[in-house]
PDB file of C-alpha atoms in Angstrom:
ATOM      1  CA  MET A   1     272.162  70.640  44.811  1.00 47.00           C
ATOM      2  CA  ASN A   2     273.994  67.338  45.593  1.00 59.00           C
ATOM      3  CA  PRO A   3     271.768  64.300  46.295  1.00 63.00           C
ATOM      4  CA  PRO A   4     271.496  63.186  49.943  1.00 68.00           C
ATOM      5  CA  SER A   5     274.274  60.807  51.116  1.00 90.00           C
ATOM      6  CA  LEU A   6     272.998  58.144  53.420  1.00 94.00           C
ATOM      7  CA  SER A   7     275.261  56.323  55.802  1.00 93.00           C
ATOM      8  CA  ARG A   8     274.557  53.071  57.718  1.00 92.00           C
ATOM      9  CA  PRO A   9     272.775  54.794  60.612  1.00 93.00           C
ATOM     10  CA  ASP A  10     270.662  56.855  58.150  1.00 95.00           C
ATOM     11  CA  ILE A  11     269.495  53.684  56.337  1.00 96.00           C
ATOM     12  CA  LEU A  12     268.590  51.940  59.588  1.00 95.00           C
ATOM     13  CA  ARG A  13     266.649  54.939  60.526  1.00 96.00           C
ATOM     14  CA  ILE A  14     264.675  54.991  57.330  1.00 97.00           C
ATOM     15  CA  LEU A  15     264.037  51.238  57.620  1.00 96.00           C
ATOM     16  CA  HIS A  16     262.725  51.706  61.139  1.00 96.00           C
ATOM     17  CA  GLN A  17     260.428  54.487  59.962  1.00 96.00           C
ATOM     18  CA  LEU A  18     259.055  52.159  57.296  1.00 96.00           C
ATOM     19  CA  GLY A  19     257.978  49.698  59.805  1.00 96.00           C
ATOM     20  CA  PRO A  20     256.359  46.487  58.561  1.00 96.00           C
ATOM     21  CA  LEU A  21     257.060  47.433  54.858  1.00 96.00           C
ATOM     22  CA  ALA A  22     260.798  47.164  55.468  1.00 96.00           C
ATOM     23  CA  ARG A  23     260.455  43.802  57.185  1.00 95.00           C
ATOM     24  CA  GLU A  24     258.309  42.267  54.496  1.00 94.00           C
ATOM     25  CA  CYS A  25     260.523  43.448  51.631  1.00 96.00           C
ATOM     26  CA  CYS A  26     264.259  42.806  50.907  1.00 96.00           C
ATOM     27  CA  LEU A  27     266.835  45.452  50.917  1.00 96.00           C
ATOM     28  CA  THR A  28     268.941  45.649  47.721  1.00 95.00           C
ATOM     29  CA  SER A  29     271.314  47.762  45.674  1.00 94.00           C
ATOM     30  CA  GLY A  30     273.230  50.667  47.290  1.00 95.00           C
ATOM     31  CA  ALA A  31     271.658  50.560  50.689  1.00 96.00           C
ATOM     32  CA  ALA A  32     272.355  46.841  50.992  1.00 96.00           C
ATOM     33  CA  LEU A  33     275.908  47.464  49.900  1.00 95.00           C
ATOM     34  CA  VAL A  34     276.347  49.955  52.733  1.00 94.00           C
ATOM     35  CA  LEU A  35     275.103  47.358  55.227  1.00 93.00           C
ATOM     36  CA  TYR A  36     277.353  44.696  53.912  1.00 91.00           C
ATOM     37  CA  GLY A  37     280.296  47.253  54.280  1.00 89.00           C
ATOM     38  CA  VAL A  38     281.002  47.237  50.512  1.00 92.00           C
ATOM     39  CA  LYS A  39     280.604  51.062  50.354  1.00 91.00           C
ATOM     40  CA  LYS A  40     280.142  53.770  52.917  1.00 89.00           C
ATOM     41  CA  ARG A  41     277.270  55.772  51.693  1.00 93.00           C
ATOM     42  CA  THR A  42     274.465  55.685  49.091  1.00 95.00           C
ATOM     43  CA  ARG A  43     271.858  58.045  47.616  1.00 94.00           C
ATOM     44  CA  ASP A  44     268.647  56.192  48.321  1.00 95.00           C
ATOM     45  CA  VAL A  45     267.017  52.942  49.748  1.00 97.00           C
ATOM     46  CA  ASP A  46     265.746  50.289  47.299  1.00 96.00           C
ATOM     47  CA  LEU A  47     263.517  47.418  48.504  1.00 97.00           C
ATOM     48  CA  ILE A  48     262.294  44.438  46.562  1.00 96.00           C
ATOM     49  CA  CYS A  49     258.773  43.251  47.169  1.00 94.00           C
ATOM     50  CA  GLY A  50     256.573  40.463  46.072  1.00 92.00           C
ATOM     51  CA  SER A  51     253.286  40.644  44.088  1.00 91.00           C
ATOM     52  CA  GLY A  52     251.144  40.811  47.337  1.00 94.00           C
ATOM     53  CA  THR A  53     252.908  43.873  48.664  1.00 95.00           C
ATOM     54  CA  ALA A  54     252.845  45.475  45.209  1.00 95.00           C
ATOM     55  CA  GLN A  55     249.081  45.006  44.946  1.00 95.00           C
ATOM     56  CA  ARG A  56     248.622  46.602  48.423  1.00 96.00           C
ATOM     57  CA  LEU A  57     250.706  49.562  47.458  1.00 96.00           C
ATOM     58  CA  LEU A  58     248.725  49.886  44.206  1.00 95.00           C
ATOM     59  CA  ALA A  59     245.420  49.808  46.148  1.00 96.00           C
ATOM     60  CA  GLU A  60     246.830  52.562  48.500  1.00 95.00           C
ATOM     61  CA  GLY A  61     247.453  54.782  45.502  1.00 96.00           C
ATOM     62  CA  CYS A  62     251.178  54.690  45.704  1.00 96.00           C
ATOM     63  CA  PRO A  63     252.700  56.267  42.541  1.00 96.00           C
ATOM     64  CA  PHE A  64     254.783  53.926  40.404  1.00 95.00           C
ATOM     65  CA  HIS A  65     256.550  53.652  37.051  1.00 93.00           C
ATOM     66  CA  GLU A  66     257.673  50.729  34.945  1.00 92.00           C
ATOM     67  CA  SER A  67     260.916  48.979  35.861  1.00 86.00           C
ATOM     68  CA  PRO A  68     263.693  48.572  33.376  1.00 85.00           C
ATOM     69  CA  LEU A  69     263.976  44.885  34.538  1.00 80.00           C
ATOM     70  CA  GLU A  70     260.470  43.666  35.361  1.00 78.00           C
ATOM     71  CA  GLY A  71     257.429  44.753  37.381  1.00 87.00           C
ATOM     72  CA  ARG A  72     256.809  48.273  38.757  1.00 94.00           C
ATOM     73  CA  ILE A  73     258.767  50.672  40.857  1.00 95.00           C
ATOM     74  CA  PHE A  74     256.761  52.376  43.631  1.00 97.00           C
ATOM     75  CA  THR A  75     257.825  55.639  44.964  1.00 97.00           C
ATOM     76  CA  ILE A  76     257.477  55.738  48.784  1.00 97.00           C
ATOM     77  CA  SER A  77     259.363  59.003  49.311  1.00 96.00           C
ATOM     78  CA  ASP A  78     262.224  60.978  47.813  1.00 94.00           C
ATOM     79  CA  LEU A  79     264.630  58.457  49.418  1.00 96.00           C
ATOM     80  CA  VAL A  80     262.794  55.187  49.098  1.00 97.00           C
ATOM     81  CA  GLU A  81     261.624  53.078  46.228  1.00 97.00           C
ATOM     82  CA  VAL A  82     260.062  49.550  46.234  1.00 97.00           C
ATOM     83  CA  LEU A  83     260.924  47.343  43.228  1.00 95.00           C
ATOM     84  CA  GLU A  84     258.317  44.748  42.312  1.00 94.00           C
ATOM     85  CA  GLY A  85     259.598  41.226  41.607  1.00 87.00           C
ATOM     86  CA  TRP A  86     263.204  42.077  40.817  1.00 84.00           C
ATOM     87  CA  PRO A  87     265.418  39.004  40.401  1.00 78.00           C
ATOM     88  CA  MET A  88     266.729  37.789  43.602  1.00 75.00           C
ATOM     89  CA  GLU A  89     268.448  34.324  43.922  1.00 75.00           C
ATOM     90  CA  ASP A  90     269.503  34.434  47.528  1.00 84.00           C
ATOM     91  CA  THR A  91     269.061  36.567  50.738  1.00 89.00           C
ATOM     92  CA  ILE A  92     270.554  36.828  54.082  1.00 90.00           C
ATOM     93  CA  THR A  93     268.952  37.918  57.420  1.00 90.00           C
ATOM     94  CA  LEU A  94     270.695  40.874  59.258  1.00 88.00           C
ATOM     95  CA  GLY A  95     268.802  41.576  62.496  1.00 87.00           C
ATOM     96  CA  GLU A  96     265.185  42.085  61.561  1.00 90.00           C
ATOM     97  CA  TYR A  97     265.839  42.841  57.860  1.00 94.00           C
ATOM     98  CA  ARG A  98     266.479  40.747  54.767  1.00 94.00           C
ATOM     99  CA  LEU A  99     269.202  41.755  52.269  1.00 95.00           C
ATOM    100  CA  SER A 100     269.758  40.466  48.752  1.00 94.00           C
ATOM    101  CA  SER A 101     273.040  38.473  48.602  1.00 92.00           C
ATOM    102  CA  LEU A 102     275.989  40.195  47.133  1.00 92.00           C
ATOM    103  CA  GLU A 103     275.906  37.747  44.144  1.00 92.00           C
ATOM    104  CA  SER A 104     272.239  38.740  43.417  1.00 91.00           C
ATOM    105  CA  ILE A 105     272.936  42.398  43.671  1.00 94.00           C
ATOM    106  CA  ARG A 106     275.875  41.965  41.235  1.00 94.00           C
ATOM    107  CA  LYS A 107     273.544  40.241  38.707  1.00 92.00           C
ATOM    108  CA  GLN A 108     271.055  43.047  39.111  1.00 91.00           C
ATOM    109  CA  LYS A 109     273.790  45.541  38.405  1.00 92.00           C
ATOM    110  CA  VAL A 110     274.951  43.704  35.327  1.00 93.00           C
ATOM    111  CA  ALA A 111     271.400  43.581  34.028  1.00 90.00           C
ATOM    112  CA  LEU A 112     270.886  47.398  34.482  1.00 89.00           C
ATOM    113  CA  GLY A 113     274.308  48.079  32.849  1.00 91.00           C
ATOM    114  CA  ARG A 114     274.516  51.776  33.716  1.00 90.00           C
ATOM    115  CA  GLU A 115     277.860  53.481  34.383  1.00 92.00           C
ATOM    116  CA  LYS A 116     277.146  53.673  38.168  1.00 90.00           C
ATOM    117  CA  ASP A 117     276.226  49.941  38.197  1.00 92.00           C
ATOM    118  CA  PHE A 118     279.530  48.943  36.708  1.00 94.00           C
ATOM    119  CA  ALA A 119     281.203  51.168  39.479  1.00 93.00           C
ATOM    120  CA  ASP A 120     279.303  49.194  42.048  1.00 94.00           C
ATOM    121  CA  ILE A 121     280.243  45.848  40.431  1.00 95.00           C
ATOM    122  CA  GLN A 122     283.918  46.726  40.840  1.00 95.00           C
ATOM    123  CA  LEU A 123     283.364  47.504  44.439  1.00 94.00           C
ATOM    124  CA  ILE A 124     281.454  44.181  44.965  1.00 94.00           C
ATOM    125  CA  ASP A 125     284.274  42.227  43.239  1.00 94.00           C
ATOM    126  CA  SER A 126     286.977  43.968  45.222  1.00 91.00           C
ATOM    127  CA  PHE A 127     285.067  43.288  48.465  1.00 88.00           C
ATOM    128  CA  LEU A 128     284.577  39.590  47.721  1.00 88.00           C
ATOM    129  CA  GLU A 129     288.294  39.147  46.835  1.00 86.00           C
ATOM    130  CA  ARG A 130     289.248  40.919  50.124  1.00 82.00           C
ATOM    131  CA  ARG A 131     286.869  38.695  52.120  1.00 81.00           C
ATOM    132  CA  ALA A 132     288.243  35.548  50.509  1.00 81.00           C
ATOM    133  CA  ALA A 133     291.952  36.437  50.716  1.00 88.00           C
ATOM    134  CA  PRO A 134     294.010  35.588  53.861  1.00 94.00           C
ATOM    135  CA  ILE A 135     294.512  38.515  56.155  1.00 96.00           C
ATOM    136  CA  ARG A 136     297.921  40.094  56.259  1.00 97.00           C
ATOM    137  CA  LEU A 137     298.446  43.340  58.100  1.00 98.00           C
ATOM    138  CA  GLU A 138     301.686  45.221  58.571  1.00 98.00           C
ATOM    139  CA  THR A 139     303.076  47.776  61.074  1.00 98.00           C
ATOM    140  CA  PRO A 140     306.563  49.279  61.178  1.00 97.00           C
ATOM    141  CA  ARG A 141     307.965  46.360  63.144  1.00 98.00           C
ATOM    142  CA  LEU A 142     305.304  43.516  62.838  1.00 98.00           C
ATOM    143  CA  VAL A 143     303.402  41.321  60.375  1.00 98.00           C
ATOM    144  CA  LEU A 144     299.940  40.202  61.564  1.00 98.00           C
ATOM    145  CA  ARG A 145     298.620  37.423  59.484  1.00 98.00           C
ATOM    146  CA  ASP A 146     296.299  34.492  59.320  1.00 98.00           C
ATOM    147  CA  TYR A 147     297.586  31.181  60.660  1.00 97.00           C
ATOM    148  CA  ILE A 148     298.679  28.636  58.099  1.00 96.00           C
ATOM    149  CA  PRO A 149     299.176  24.858  58.625  1.00 95.00           C
ATOM    150  CA  ARG A 150     302.934  25.084  59.401  1.00 95.00           C
ATOM    151  CA  ASP A 151     302.230  27.379  62.407  1.00 97.00           C
ATOM    152  CA  ASP A 152     300.825  24.541  64.484  1.00 96.00           C
ATOM    153  CA  GLU A 153     303.906  24.007  66.751  1.00 97.00           C
ATOM    154  CA  ASP A 154     304.334  27.777  67.313  1.00 97.00           C
ATOM    155  CA  TYR A 155     300.563  28.057  68.095  1.00 98.00           C
ATOM    156  CA  PHE A 156     300.918  25.348  70.742  1.00 98.00           C
ATOM    157  CA  LEU A 157     303.983  26.787  72.311  1.00 98.00           C
ATOM    158  CA  LEU A 158     302.352  30.215  72.576  1.00 98.00           C
ATOM    159  CA  LYS A 159     299.017  29.054  74.058  1.00 98.00           C
ATOM    160  CA  SER A 160     300.632  26.607  76.424  1.00 98.00           C
ATOM    161  CA  HIS A 161     303.195  29.064  77.884  1.00 98.00           C
ATOM    162  CA  PRO A 162     302.432  29.446  81.627  1.00 97.00           C
ATOM    163  CA  LYS A 163     303.445  33.191  81.668  1.00 97.00           C
ATOM    164  CA  THR A 164     301.770  34.100  78.364  1.00 98.00           C
ATOM    165  CA  MET A 165     298.566  32.537  79.402  1.00 97.00           C
ATOM    166  CA  TYR A 166     298.602  33.476  83.111  1.00 97.00           C
ATOM    167  CA  TYR A 167     295.542  35.654  82.771  1.00 97.00           C
ATOM    168  CA  LEU A 168     293.846  33.470  80.016  1.00 96.00           C
ATOM    169  CA  GLN A 169     293.840  30.169  81.807  1.00 95.00           C
ATOM    170  CA  ASP A 170     290.407  29.331  80.341  1.00 94.00           C
ATOM    171  CA  ILE A 171     291.900  29.024  76.780  1.00 96.00           C
ATOM    172  CA  MET A 172     295.278  27.735  77.714  1.00 97.00           C
ATOM    173  CA  LEU A 173     296.383  24.526  76.016  1.00 98.00           C
ATOM    174  CA  HIS A 174     297.677  21.668  78.137  1.00 97.00           C
ATOM    175  CA  SER A 175     298.630  19.015  75.580  1.00 97.00           C
ATOM    176  CA  ARG A 176     299.565  18.697  71.899  1.00 95.00           C
ATOM    177  CA  GLU A 177     296.429  16.698  71.181  1.00 96.00           C
ATOM    178  CA  GLU A 178     294.369  19.505  72.571  1.00 97.00           C
ATOM    179  CA  GLY A 179     296.450  21.987  70.578  1.00 96.00           C
ATOM    180  CA  ARG A 180     295.880  20.056  67.351  1.00 96.00           C
ATOM    181  CA  LYS A 181     292.150  20.169  67.756  1.00 96.00           C
ATOM    182  CA  ASP A 182     292.147  23.868  68.718  1.00 97.00           C
ATOM    183  CA  PHE A 183     294.388  24.783  65.722  1.00 96.00           C
ATOM    184  CA  ALA A 184     292.283  22.752  63.256  1.00 96.00           C
ATOM    185  CA  ASN A 185     289.207  24.774  64.371  1.00 95.00           C
ATOM    186  CA  VAL A 186     291.127  28.043  63.782  1.00 96.00           C
ATOM    187  CA  LEU A 187     292.050  26.967  60.242  1.00 95.00           C
ATOM    188  CA  ALA A 188     288.553  25.767  59.456  1.00 94.00           C
ATOM    189  CA  ASP A 189     286.858  29.021  60.786  1.00 94.00           C
ATOM    190  CA  ALA A 190     289.125  31.139  58.654  1.00 93.00           C
ATOM    191  CA  ALA A 191     287.720  29.369  55.481  1.00 88.00           C
ATOM    192  CA  ARG A 192     284.053  29.917  56.381  1.00 88.00           C
ATOM    193  CA  PRO A 193     282.107  32.840  54.691  1.00 81.00           C
ATOM    194  CA  ASP A 194     280.628  33.564  58.100  1.00 86.00           C
ATOM    195  CA  ARG A 195     284.025  33.669  59.815  1.00 93.00           C
ATOM    196  CA  ARG A 196     283.955  34.535  63.528  1.00 96.00           C
ATOM    197  CA  PHE A 197     287.527  34.075  64.699  1.00 97.00           C
ATOM    198  CA  TYR A 198     289.999  36.833  63.654  1.00 97.00           C
ATOM    199  CA  PHE A 199     292.996  36.229  65.861  1.00 97.00           C
ATOM    200  CA  LEU A 200     296.207  36.604  63.855  1.00 98.00           C
ATOM    201  CA  ARG A 201     299.729  35.344  64.362  1.00 98.00           C
ATOM    202  CA  ALA A 202     301.948  38.373  65.364  1.00 98.00           C
ATOM    203  CA  GLN A 203     305.517  38.006  64.106  1.00 98.00           C
ATOM    204  CA  LEU A 204     308.555  40.252  63.771  1.00 98.00           C
ATOM    205  CA  LYS A 205     308.747  41.741  60.242  1.00 96.00           C
ATOM    206  CA  GLU A 206     312.495  41.117  59.769  1.00 94.00           C
ATOM    207  CA  SER A 207     312.871  37.572  61.051  1.00 96.00           C
ATOM    208  CA  GLY A 208     309.285  36.133  60.971  1.00 96.00           C
ATOM    209  CA  GLN A 209     309.741  35.065  64.572  1.00 98.00           C
ATOM    210  CA  GLN A 210     306.386  34.598  66.390  1.00 98.00           C
ATOM    211  CA  ILE A 211     305.899  36.955  69.295  1.00 98.00           C
ATOM    212  CA  GLY A 212     302.201  36.443  70.157  1.00 98.00           C
ATOM    213  CA  SER A 213     298.616  36.655  68.819  1.00 98.00           C
ATOM    214  CA  VAL A 214     296.161  39.524  68.559  1.00 98.00           C
ATOM    215  CA  GLY A 215     292.655  39.925  67.216  1.00 98.00           C
ATOM    216  CA  TYR A 216     289.050  39.456  68.006  1.00 98.00           C
ATOM    217  CA  THR A 217     286.046  37.051  67.981  1.00 98.00           C
ATOM    218  CA  VAL A 218     282.685  38.129  66.485  1.00 97.00           C
ATOM    219  CA  THR A 219     280.027  37.942  69.187  1.00 97.00           C
ATOM    220  CA  GLU A 220     277.105  39.517  67.304  1.00 95.00           C
ATOM    221  CA  VAL A 221     276.111  40.631  63.886  1.00 93.00           C
ATOM    222  CA  ASN A 222     273.312  43.119  63.319  1.00 91.00           C
ATOM    223  CA  PRO A 223     272.523  45.834  60.772  1.00 91.00           C
ATOM    224  CA  MET A 224     275.014  48.147  62.345  1.00 91.00           C
ATOM    225  CA  GLY A 225     277.756  45.568  61.800  1.00 92.00           C
ATOM    226  CA  LYS A 226     279.822  43.314  63.986  1.00 95.00           C
ATOM    227  CA  HIS A 227     280.281  43.430  67.708  1.00 97.00           C
ATOM    228  CA  VAL A 228     283.564  41.789  68.607  1.00 98.00           C
ATOM    229  CA  GLY A 229     285.472  40.782  71.696  1.00 98.00           C
ATOM    230  CA  ALA A 230     289.215  41.639  71.287  1.00 98.00           C
ATOM    231  CA  GLY A 231     292.323  40.292  73.018  1.00 97.00           C
ATOM    232  CA  TYR A 232     296.047  39.683  72.760  1.00 98.00           C
ATOM    233  CA  PHE A 233     298.695  37.603  74.403  1.00 98.00           C
ATOM    234  CA  TYR A 234     302.485  37.726  73.861  1.00 98.00           C
ATOM    235  CA  LEU A 235     305.593  35.724  74.833  1.00 98.00           C
ATOM    236  CA  PRO A 236     307.118  37.338  77.901  1.00 98.00           C
ATOM    237  CA  GLU A 237     310.447  38.154  76.143  1.00 98.00           C
ATOM    238  CA  PHE A 238     308.619  40.654  73.994  1.00 98.00           C
ATOM    239  CA  TRP A 239     306.699  42.447  76.852  1.00 97.00           C
ATOM    240  CA  GLY A 240     307.332  46.104  77.510  1.00 95.00           C
ATOM    241  CA  GLN A 241     308.623  47.062  74.053  1.00 97.00           C
ATOM    242  CA  GLY A 242     305.422  48.575  72.566  1.00 97.00           C
ATOM    243  CA  PHE A 243     304.550  45.661  70.312  1.00 98.00           C
ATOM    244  CA  GLY A 244     301.140  45.155  71.918  1.00 98.00           C
ATOM    245  CA  THR A 245     300.020  48.729  71.225  1.00 98.00           C
ATOM    246  CA  GLU A 246     301.446  48.695  67.766  1.00 98.00           C
ATOM    247  CA  ALA A 247     299.561  45.507  66.923  1.00 98.00           C
ATOM    248  CA  MET A 248     296.272  46.398  68.514  1.00 98.00           C
ATOM    249  CA  GLU A 249     296.133  49.821  66.800  1.00 98.00           C
ATOM    250  CA  ARG A 250     296.524  48.030  63.452  1.00 98.00           C
ATOM    251  CA  VAL A 251     293.838  45.515  64.276  1.00 98.00           C
ATOM    252  CA  LEU A 252     291.470  48.198  65.304  1.00 98.00           C
ATOM    253  CA  ARG A 253     291.943  49.998  62.001  1.00 97.00           C
ATOM    254  CA  PHE A 254     291.349  46.799  60.070  1.00 96.00           C
ATOM    255  CA  ALA A 255     288.213  45.994  62.046  1.00 97.00           C
ATOM    256  CA  PHE A 256     286.662  49.375  61.556  1.00 95.00           C
ATOM    257  CA  GLU A 257     287.795  50.238  57.972  1.00 91.00           C
ATOM    258  CA  GLU A 258     287.807  46.832  56.310  1.00 90.00           C
ATOM    259  CA  ASN A 259     285.807  44.232  58.339  1.00 93.00           C
ATOM    260  CA  GLY A 260     282.447  45.910  59.111  1.00 91.00           C
ATOM    261  CA  VAL A 261     283.011  46.076  62.819  1.00 96.00           C
ATOM    262  CA  TYR A 262     281.101  48.753  64.712  1.00 95.00           C
ATOM    263  CA  ARG A 263     282.042  47.918  68.317  1.00 97.00           C
ATOM    264  CA  VAL A 264     285.130  46.466  69.946  1.00 98.00           C
ATOM    265  CA  SER A 265     284.950  45.343  73.535  1.00 98.00           C
ATOM    266  CA  THR A 266     287.859  44.073  75.705  1.00 98.00           C
ATOM    267  CA  GLY A 267     289.044  44.134  79.221  1.00 98.00           C
ATOM    268  CA  CYS A 268     291.478  42.727  81.730  1.00 98.00           C
ATOM    269  CA  LEU A 269     292.079  42.222  85.450  1.00 98.00           C
ATOM    270  CA  ALA A 270     292.878  45.492  87.200  1.00 98.00           C
ATOM    271  CA  GLU A 271     296.268  44.120  88.339  1.00 98.00           C
ATOM    272  CA  ASN A 272     297.298  43.534  84.713  1.00 98.00           C
ATOM    273  CA  ARG A 273     298.541  47.030  84.149  1.00 97.00           C
ATOM    274  CA  GLY A 274     300.490  46.321  81.026  1.00 97.00           C
ATOM    275  CA  SER A 275     297.458  45.008  79.255  1.00 97.00           C
ATOM    276  CA  GLU A 276     295.280  47.882  80.403  1.00 98.00           C
ATOM    277  CA  ARG A 277     297.892  50.308  79.144  1.00 98.00           C
ATOM    278  CA  ILE A 278     297.623  48.932  75.685  1.00 98.00           C
ATOM    279  CA  MET A 279     293.884  49.646  75.707  1.00 98.00           C
ATOM    280  CA  GLN A 280     294.375  53.146  76.961  1.00 98.00           C
ATOM    281  CA  LYS A 281     297.194  53.872  74.346  1.00 98.00           C
ATOM    282  CA  CYS A 282     294.803  52.656  71.624  1.00 97.00           C
ATOM    283  CA  GLY A 283     292.181  55.306  72.609  1.00 97.00           C
ATOM    284  CA  MET A 284     289.747  52.887  74.024  1.00 98.00           C
ATOM    285  CA  THR A 285     287.246  54.154  76.557  1.00 98.00           C
ATOM    286  CA  LEU A 286     286.853  52.637  80.086  1.00 98.00           C
ATOM    287  CA  GLU A 287     283.311  51.239  80.249  1.00 97.00           C
ATOM    288  CA  ALA A 288     283.204  49.566  83.629  1.00 97.00           C
ATOM    289  CA  SER A 289     285.224  48.725  86.717  1.00 97.00           C
ATOM    290  CA  ARG A 290     283.920  45.519  88.312  1.00 97.00           C
ATOM    291  CA  PRO A 291     285.161  44.786  91.862  1.00 97.00           C
ATOM    292  CA  SER A 292     285.217  41.102  92.837  1.00 96.00           C
ATOM    293  CA  TRP A 293     284.204  40.083  89.344  1.00 96.00           C
ATOM    294  CA  THR A 294     286.617  37.434  87.959  1.00 96.00           C
ATOM    295  CA  TRP A 295     287.778  34.262  89.735  1.00 95.00           C
ATOM    296  CA  HIS A 296     291.513  34.000  89.259  1.00 96.00           C
ATOM    297  CA  GLU A 297     294.191  32.116  91.262  1.00 95.00           C
ATOM    298  CA  GLY A 298     291.808  31.241  94.056  1.00 95.00           C
ATOM    299  CA  GLN A 299     290.103  34.590  94.629  1.00 96.00           C
ATOM    300  CA  LEU A 300     287.719  37.146  93.136  1.00 97.00           C
ATOM    301  CA  LYS A 301     289.607  39.960  91.453  1.00 97.00           C
ATOM    302  CA  GLU A 302     288.605  43.404  89.929  1.00 98.00           C
ATOM    303  CA  ARG A 303     288.159  43.581  86.184  1.00 98.00           C
ATOM    304  CA  HIS A 304     288.312  46.682  83.989  1.00 98.00           C
ATOM    305  CA  GLU A 305     286.353  46.769  80.651  1.00 98.00           C
ATOM    306  CA  TYR A 306     287.085  48.957  77.669  1.00 98.00           C
ATOM    307  CA  TYR A 307     285.366  49.601  74.259  1.00 98.00           C
ATOM    308  CA  SER A 308     285.929  51.456  71.021  1.00 98.00           C
ATOM    309  CA  LEU A 309     283.301  52.458  68.489  1.00 96.00           C
ATOM    310  CA  ASN A 310     283.530  52.809  64.696  1.00 90.00           C
ATOM    311  CA  THR A 311     282.960  56.472  63.962  1.00 76.00           C
ATOM    312  CA  TRP A 312     284.107  56.524  60.268  1.00 55.00           C
ATOM    313  CA  GLU A 313     280.460  56.532  59.060  1.00 50.00           C
ATOM    314  CA  SER A 314     279.128  59.295  61.396  1.00 43.00           C
TER     315      SER A 314
END
């Protein structure tokens, strides 16, 4: 019989069932790698505990065996083990749970030295390389990539264009000084390990000419992954040619398959039929129609909101 295969929702359900124990310990190994997005599934849930928790488990009669690294390994169930005092240099907080850092997990895997550990090490290294590398996505006609310093003038021309930014006047640029500051923030955010801004330059594959920008901003991070708000804006000479749908479909695939996103939200004014058609063609679901919701051009207008969920783990 094959061992159980736990996805992200399975792990979160187990942690919830463990209650206070899960919150006082630190998630590590395969289950942590699933929550990070390094791998899709794992066989069990491993938690690291301190000496106080270990003594309580011992007093409760919890069965244990000696660890190959240090301390004891307590068996909570067929799917859960608690590791006493395993080396853990750094942690992050994800919702109500703590996770060993990827660097700490990698060192644990090196110390254990089993074949399956070296397989996980390769996954961790590949994940860290992808996370550090500039984003470059391709479609049949387009390249979607991270901005680089020489894009500053194109960035300003796009975000100051009155037709391009007609429905996005709150982020429209009005001066080159304003544009320089905004663009500097974009470049700085892309270099951060906790990056939030994933809007990409959209350009024609053959010529490299800028046509617009597409992507998303991370609004929340929890154990299920990232919740993001998506958007796009294009120069008017490229409207009505299918570029918006082509680009958004690729961004959604990147978000769900490579960037740990579990929910994408977006929307537009009801009168902006071209933008809404992109959402519909990308298979997004209408979540709400909000009459008299958004103030635009001196009046309240109706807004339509859409969403898409990551279903690759289910």
